[in-house]
Amino acid sequence: MDFEASNSISTTISERVSTPSIDSSSTYTNTDSIPNTPSTSQEDSSLPSSQNTTEEKEEQGRHQPYYLANFFLVMNTVLQNDEDRNLFNEEDMSFIDKFKNLSEEAQKLYVRLYQRKSTWLRVSKLDYPKIAEDMTPVAAELVGDGFLHTERELSDLEETLNLIQAPDLKTLAKSLKVTCSGMQRGQIIAALLKHGKQQRSLFGGLNSLILKRAKKSLGSCVKLVRDVKAVFTRLLLLFSLTNVAEEEDVYASGGQSLLSMLFLANYGRVVYEDYKIYRPTVLFRSRDDFLQFQVALQYESDIHSLLGNNDLEGALQVYQDACQQHEPIKQDPEVQIFHTSLPMFLRCYTTSWIYTRILGLGVEILQKMRRYAEAVEKLRELLSQKTYCLLARGRWWERLALNLDQHLKKPAKSLDAIKEALSDCHVRTGHRLALEQRVYKICESPSNVKLKKRLEEFEISKVSETPKVVISGHIKQNDVVKERFYVIKKSNEGEGDEEILTPRVEDYVLHHYKQNGYNEGLHGEGSTFTTLIGLLAWDIVFAEDIPDVFRYSFQTAPLDMRTDDFYINRQDMIDSRLDLIMQSSVEDLHCMVEECWDTHQGKQCTLVNWELFSDLGHVKGLVSCMGGKIISGIGRRILTDHRHCRGGVPDLVVWNTDNNTFKIVEVKGPNDRLAHKQILWIDYLNTIGATAEVCHVTAVGGKKLQAYAE
């Protein structure tokens, strides 16, 4: 796969990853060349429009639909930045200029096709009446300017047959005297392919004849030109580069989610913080650098897709191809020097960072194929470098120890690995606890008597026993939806008890605590605490003048948010704020929360969920009960190591505004148990003076549902 193979990339800005952000009022600050504003008319919008007058609708009809206006927004924003503009050559720019000179109908159709899966499409089946009633001349314009292929380039017989509907396939089969009576569509295609291979004439096989007739049956077809699509893919990728940081497949929706997000921002339905973009560091030294990065992302996307379809052999082949592609990059000393010069939070936008993630996917593939010795070899390769994906090292060490102990039956080597892992500063929280527990498991196993003395080699951190309560949960089976529901009984004066059914055990436990002395409660998991801390440290999260943390529009957090750099870059600010919170009275804390709430309510921020609390008074009630000391302690854990501490936070927070008491509760249903990160969060909360516990729910009345046993 060479650089231009990246042209097959189908751009996706996935909603699973935090979307870019800037205040909607400044959305078009650097994009004055956008010809029109988006239309909110229902015919072009994915969202319902408000009630508009006839005049307003006529005015809107003269404007571009949101998806086209935002396509221009992406282009103009990227190309107005010199660093990004230099990543496009003259040929790339010629296609961008051609796009700008297309008729508006052709522009609309191209963006619509761009957002679809890249495949052959029958022109007669293109149904976009708001663009044009007859798509033939619009498609012809795109063909003439080099944006679309026609059926003349359609040469694969199987691909062609798969485009034909069943009735037309039967007609084609009959014309070739291929029996298809009673066959399904797939069977007819298989029969035609078999017929083409078996039947021969003076001129060879019949494939060419079948292909000719099949294309005649199809009529006019079009497909996006791969090289041209790749240019716009790179524009969208640069505009939304923040999404690459997460270990997610970022190529899934053809830019649909990005364009929809921009639509919401344009109309103030989603509002972003106003911050200064400050990007002194160059990420891609050349166009080739960027193309290599794009190729790596394509490999990663292909592997995710194949794993999703459980095609392990296919995924393994792509993984091996990716490793070959990475080898010369890995051996280039200039690349290594450049990457190590970047701050850690920017290295995730390097080619080798993506290939390191791919190597991690390779481990997953090998483990699924039960090739554990090879998986161990790849894990050691991952752990031998200390430049890329450092915050994944805990996961790699844990998996290495498990493979050596459980699958390869080498407990002594597993202990060696654990000893090295526990000296690694990047092994934290749940991964560290899991490794420590494996030490006990190995050394105390009757089959490992000779290894028992090795327990003395390890300094195991102590974790207090988790406080727990056990309650019974009445369950009813719903035969219609085939789901079990917990029964909540509420008393109504003079009307007897009312039964409310909920499928979530957390709702049942929340009701239990409200019946037992806590008049308020939230099932927010980690978002309860992150929202509270976000309200008290909003200005620190969006602090300016820190290089490169705000490089793009539409960020919901600085780029270093989930790295160690976040705390390092703001250590004085964070330490001072946490000290202030700890020393502040409840009244002062109320003022701090209120000021942020009134100033920023509704603006997008990774830490804050504005819908969690019903209103400002709801937040203040929790603040009154928790107090500054405990809030400060929780804030320190979140703001110093958000990446490792965002998971495992207990499910519920319940409080009583009458006596200012509160409790933090992790909920476990029948046969469920605490994860390592959950154990550590509960232990930490109790250490700083909070009351945290796990509530186990035993099942009563549920068929085939075993109860929890202590």
mmCIF file of C-alpha atoms in Angstrom, residues 150-335:
data_model
loop_
_atom_site.group_PDB
_atom_site.id
_atom_site.type_symbol
_atom_site.label_atom_id
_atom_site.label_comp_id
_atom_site.label_asym_id
_atom_site.label_seq_id
_atom_site.Cartn_x
_atom_site.Cartn_y
_atom_site.Cartn_z
ATOM 1 C CA THR A 150 -18.606 6.121 -15.127
ATOM 2 C CA GLU A 151 -19.603 2.530 -15.803
ATOM 3 C CA ARG A 152 -16.884 2.400 -18.452
ATOM 4 C CA GLU A 153 -14.396 1.917 -15.593
ATOM 5 C CA LEU A 154 -16.538 -0.841 -14.042
ATOM 6 C CA SER A 155 -14.604 -4.014 -14.865
ATOM 7 C CA ASP A 156 -15.141 -6.409 -11.962
ATOM 8 C CA LEU A 157 -17.896 -8.908 -12.819
ATOM 9 C CA GLU A 158 -18.850 -9.820 -9.252
ATOM 10 C CA GLU A 159 -19.007 -6.173 -8.203
ATOM 11 C CA THR A 160 -21.193 -5.428 -11.229
ATOM 12 C CA LEU A 161 -23.596 -8.300 -10.552
ATOM 13 C CA ASN A 162 -23.980 -7.185 -6.930
ATOM 14 C CA LEU A 163 -25.337 -3.854 -8.155
ATOM 15 C CA ILE A 164 -28.194 -5.478 -10.063
ATOM 16 C CA GLN A 165 -31.562 -6.069 -8.422
ATOM 17 C CA ALA A 166 -32.990 -9.597 -8.218
ATOM 18 C CA PRO A 167 -35.591 -9.333 -11.057
ATOM 19 C CA ASP A 168 -32.961 -7.996 -13.458
ATOM 20 C CA LEU A 169 -30.534 -10.707 -12.368
ATOM 21 C CA LYS A 170 -33.088 -13.376 -13.221
ATOM 22 C CA THR A 171 -33.627 -11.827 -16.647
ATOM 23 C CA LEU A 172 -29.874 -11.767 -17.221
ATOM 24 C CA ALA A 173 -29.526 -15.399 -16.143
ATOM 25 C CA LYS A 174 -32.302 -16.523 -18.449
ATOM 26 C CA SER A 175 -30.704 -14.693 -21.390
ATOM 27 C CA LEU A 176 -27.549 -16.716 -20.736
ATOM 28 C CA LYS A 177 -29.522 -19.951 -20.242
ATOM 29 C CA VAL A 178 -28.468 -20.205 -16.595
ATOM 30 C CA THR A 179 -31.035 -21.994 -14.412
ATOM 31 C CA CYS A 180 -32.122 -19.745 -11.528
ATOM 32 C CA SER A 181 -35.573 -21.001 -10.601
ATOM 33 C CA GLY A 182 -36.183 -20.724 -6.847
ATOM 34 C CA MET A 183 -32.799 -19.117 -6.221
ATOM 35 C CA GLN A 184 -32.119 -16.178 -3.939
ATOM 36 C CA ARG A 185 -30.218 -13.152 -5.230
ATOM 37 C CA GLY A 186 -26.855 -14.320 -3.883
ATOM 38 C CA GLN A 187 -27.334 -17.757 -5.392
ATOM 39 C CA ILE A 188 -28.074 -16.277 -8.827
ATOM 40 C CA ILE A 189 -24.873 -14.221 -8.667
ATOM 41 C CA ALA A 190 -22.881 -17.326 -7.698
ATOM 42 C CA ALA A 191 -24.453 -19.287 -10.569
ATOM 43 C CA LEU A 192 -23.587 -16.564 -13.086
ATOM 44 C CA LEU A 193 -19.992 -16.364 -11.872
ATOM 45 C CA LYS A 194 -19.668 -20.139 -12.083
ATOM 46 C CA HIS A 195 -21.188 -20.120 -15.550
ATOM 47 C CA GLY A 196 -18.693 -17.521 -16.719
ATOM 48 C CA LYS A 197 -15.733 -19.590 -15.507
ATOM 49 C CA GLN A 198 -16.942 -22.918 -16.864
ATOM 50 C CA GLN A 199 -18.293 -21.989 -20.292
ATOM 51 C CA ARG A 200 -15.672 -21.319 -22.917
ATOM 52 C CA SER A 201 -15.671 -20.317 -26.551
ATOM 53 C CA LEU A 202 -13.143 -19.590 -29.269
ATOM 54 C CA PHE A 203 -12.570 -16.240 -27.544
ATOM 55 C CA GLY A 204 -12.108 -17.614 -24.024
ATOM 56 C CA GLY A 205 -14.539 -17.452 -21.095
ATOM 57 C CA LEU A 206 -17.964 -15.849 -21.080
ATOM 58 C CA ASN A 207 -17.106 -13.348 -18.348
ATOM 59 C CA SER A 208 -16.710 -10.498 -20.807
ATOM 60 C CA LEU A 209 -20.118 -11.249 -22.360
ATOM 61 C CA ILE A 210 -21.820 -11.477 -18.951
ATOM 62 C CA LEU A 211 -20.137 -8.231 -17.871
ATOM 63 C CA LYS A 212 -21.285 -6.446 -21.025
ATOM 64 C CA ARG A 213 -24.903 -7.559 -20.566
ATOM 65 C CA ALA A 214 -24.823 -6.833 -16.843
ATOM 66 C CA LYS A 215 -23.609 -3.262 -17.454
ATOM 67 C CA LYS A 216 -26.317 -2.788 -20.061
ATOM 68 C CA SER A 217 -28.886 -3.926 -17.477
ATOM 69 C CA LEU A 218 -27.493 -1.501 -14.928
ATOM 70 C CA GLY A 219 -27.558 1.574 -17.086
ATOM 71 C CA SER A 220 -25.547 4.646 -16.110
ATOM 72 C CA CYS A 221 -23.432 4.213 -12.968
ATOM 73 C CA VAL A 222 -20.991 6.478 -11.156
ATOM 74 C CA LYS A 223 -18.366 6.193 -8.445
ATOM 75 C CA LEU A 224 -16.207 8.807 -6.725
ATOM 76 C CA VAL A 225 -12.706 9.115 -8.156
ATOM 77 C CA ARG A 226 -10.451 7.857 -5.390
ATOM 78 C CA ASP A 227 -7.606 10.336 -5.906
ATOM 79 C CA VAL A 228 -9.956 13.314 -5.780
ATOM 80 C CA LYS A 229 -11.827 12.031 -2.760
ATOM 81 C CA ALA A 230 -8.505 11.653 -0.951
ATOM 82 C CA VAL A 231 -7.870 15.400 -1.292
ATOM 83 C CA PHE A 232 -11.105 16.262 0.509
ATOM 84 C CA THR A 233 -10.430 13.500 3.012
ATOM 85 C CA ARG A 234 -7.195 15.230 3.952
ATOM 86 C CA LEU A 235 -9.013 18.546 4.369
ATOM 87 C CA LEU A 236 -11.557 16.993 6.731
ATOM 88 C CA LEU A 237 -8.830 15.103 8.565
ATOM 89 C CA LEU A 238 -6.820 18.259 9.232
ATOM 90 C CA PHE A 239 -9.914 20.142 10.362
ATOM 91 C CA SER A 240 -10.824 17.434 12.864
ATOM 92 C CA LEU A 241 -7.398 16.095 13.782
ATOM 93 C CA THR A 242 -8.274 16.128 17.485
ATOM 94 C CA ASN A 243 -10.333 12.961 16.955
ATOM 95 C CA VAL A 244 -7.241 10.944 16.052
ATOM 96 C CA ALA A 245 -5.937 11.057 19.634
ATOM 97 C CA GLU A 246 -8.434 8.501 20.884
ATOM 98 C CA GLU A 247 -7.951 4.817 20.103
ATOM 99 C CA GLU A 248 -11.039 4.711 17.947
ATOM 100 C CA ASP A 249 -11.704 4.035 14.302
ATOM 101 C CA VAL A 250 -11.899 7.604 12.987
ATOM 102 C CA TYR A 251 -13.049 6.624 9.499
ATOM 103 C CA ALA A 252 -16.663 5.561 9.818
ATOM 104 C CA SER A 253 -19.216 8.136 8.684
ATOM 105 C CA GLY A 254 -17.863 9.995 5.664
ATOM 106 C CA GLY A 255 -17.738 13.267 7.575
ATOM 107 C CA GLN A 256 -21.466 13.183 8.325
ATOM 108 C CA SER A 257 -21.071 13.644 12.067
ATOM 109 C CA LEU A 258 -18.609 16.516 11.582
ATOM 110 C CA LEU A 259 -20.884 18.381 9.178
ATOM 111 C CA SER A 260 -23.886 17.781 11.454
ATOM 112 C CA MET A 261 -21.896 19.038 14.449
ATOM 113 C CA LEU A 262 -20.968 22.186 12.538
ATOM 114 C CA PHE A 263 -24.634 22.659 11.636
ATOM 115 C CA LEU A 264 -25.582 22.623 15.322
ATOM 116 C CA ALA A 265 -22.801 25.089 16.112
ATOM 117 C CA ASN A 266 -23.820 27.427 13.288
ATOM 118 C CA TYR A 267 -27.280 27.833 14.769
ATOM 119 C CA GLY A 268 -26.270 28.061 18.389
ATOM 120 C CA ARG A 269 -27.771 24.695 19.297
ATOM 121 C CA VAL A 270 -24.291 23.643 20.387
ATOM 122 C CA VAL A 271 -22.015 26.370 21.739
ATOM 123 C CA TYR A 272 -18.251 26.153 22.207
ATOM 124 C CA GLU A 273 -15.849 28.076 24.381
ATOM 125 C CA ASP A 274 -14.116 31.045 22.781
ATOM 126 C CA TYR A 275 -10.358 30.532 22.934
ATOM 127 C CA LYS A 276 -7.257 31.648 21.076
ATOM 128 C CA ILE A 277 -5.726 29.165 18.664
ATOM 129 C CA TYR A 278 -1.983 29.059 19.281
ATOM 130 C CA ARG A 279 -0.047 26.452 17.262
ATOM 131 C CA PRO A 280 3.683 27.224 17.039
ATOM 132 C CA THR A 281 4.697 23.578 16.504
ATOM 133 C CA VAL A 282 4.701 22.025 13.038
ATOM 134 C CA LEU A 283 3.162 18.538 13.117
ATOM 135 C CA PHE A 284 3.784 17.434 9.543
ATOM 136 C CA ARG A 285 7.095 18.439 8.008
ATOM 137 C CA SER A 286 5.943 17.781 4.441
ATOM 138 C CA ARG A 287 3.086 16.515 2.299
ATOM 139 C CA ASP A 288 4.708 13.054 2.261
ATOM 140 C CA ASP A 289 4.714 13.090 6.064
ATOM 141 C CA PHE A 290 0.996 13.753 6.073
ATOM 142 C CA LEU A 291 0.305 11.124 3.406
ATOM 143 C CA GLN A 292 2.168 8.542 5.480
ATOM 144 C CA PHE A 293 0.043 9.502 8.466
ATOM 145 C CA GLN A 294 -3.109 9.094 6.398
ATOM 146 C CA VAL A 295 -1.994 5.691 5.134
ATOM 147 C CA ALA A 296 -1.404 4.546 8.723
ATOM 148 C CA LEU A 297 -4.897 5.672 9.702
ATOM 149 C CA GLN A 298 -6.326 3.741 6.762
ATOM 150 C CA TYR A 299 -4.575 0.560 7.868
ATOM 151 C CA GLU A 300 -5.951 1.041 11.373
ATOM 152 C CA SER A 301 -9.445 1.631 10.018
ATOM 153 C CA ASP A 302 -9.287 -1.487 7.835
ATOM 154 C CA ILE A 303 -8.191 -3.626 10.783
ATOM 155 C CA HIS A 304 -11.023 -2.279 12.961
ATOM 156 C CA SER A 305 -13.496 -3.079 10.181
ATOM 157 C CA LEU A 306 -12.196 -6.621 9.699
ATOM 158 C CA LEU A 307 -12.175 -7.300 13.442
ATOM 159 C CA GLY A 308 -15.746 -6.021 13.605
ATOM 160 C CA ASN A 309 -16.650 -8.649 11.008
ATOM 161 C CA ASN A 310 -14.628 -11.277 12.903
ATOM 162 C CA ASP A 311 -12.345 -11.741 9.884
ATOM 163 C CA LEU A 312 -9.184 -12.564 11.816
ATOM 164 C CA GLU A 313 -7.208 -13.815 8.821
ATOM 165 C CA GLY A 314 -7.979 -10.666 6.866
ATOM 166 C CA ALA A 315 -7.135 -8.465 9.853
ATOM 167 C CA LEU A 316 -3.838 -10.315 10.344
ATOM 168 C CA GLN A 317 -2.878 -9.782 6.696
ATOM 169 C CA VAL A 318 -3.581 -6.032 6.858
ATOM 170 C CA TYR A 319 -1.675 -5.838 10.139
ATOM 171 C CA GLN A 320 1.350 -7.535 8.550
ATOM 172 C CA ASP A 321 1.172 -5.176 5.568
ATOM 173 C CA ALA A 322 1.076 -2.214 7.953
ATOM 174 C CA CYS A 323 4.160 -3.483 9.788
ATOM 175 C CA GLN A 324 6.065 -3.668 6.499
ATOM 176 C CA GLN A 325 4.959 -0.138 5.620
ATOM 177 C CA HIS A 326 6.160 1.124 9.005
ATOM 178 C CA GLU A 327 9.595 -0.508 8.904
ATOM 179 C CA PRO A 328 11.455 2.133 6.823
ATOM 180 C CA ILE A 329 9.808 4.929 8.847
ATOM 181 C CA LYS A 330 10.865 3.252 12.079
ATOM 182 C CA GLN A 331 14.462 2.982 10.866
ATOM 183 C CA ASP A 332 14.700 6.645 9.819
ATOM 184 C CA PRO A 333 16.729 8.474 12.531
ATOM 185 C CA GLU A 334 15.427 11.896 11.462
ATOM 186 C CA VAL A 335 11.855 10.751 12.051
#
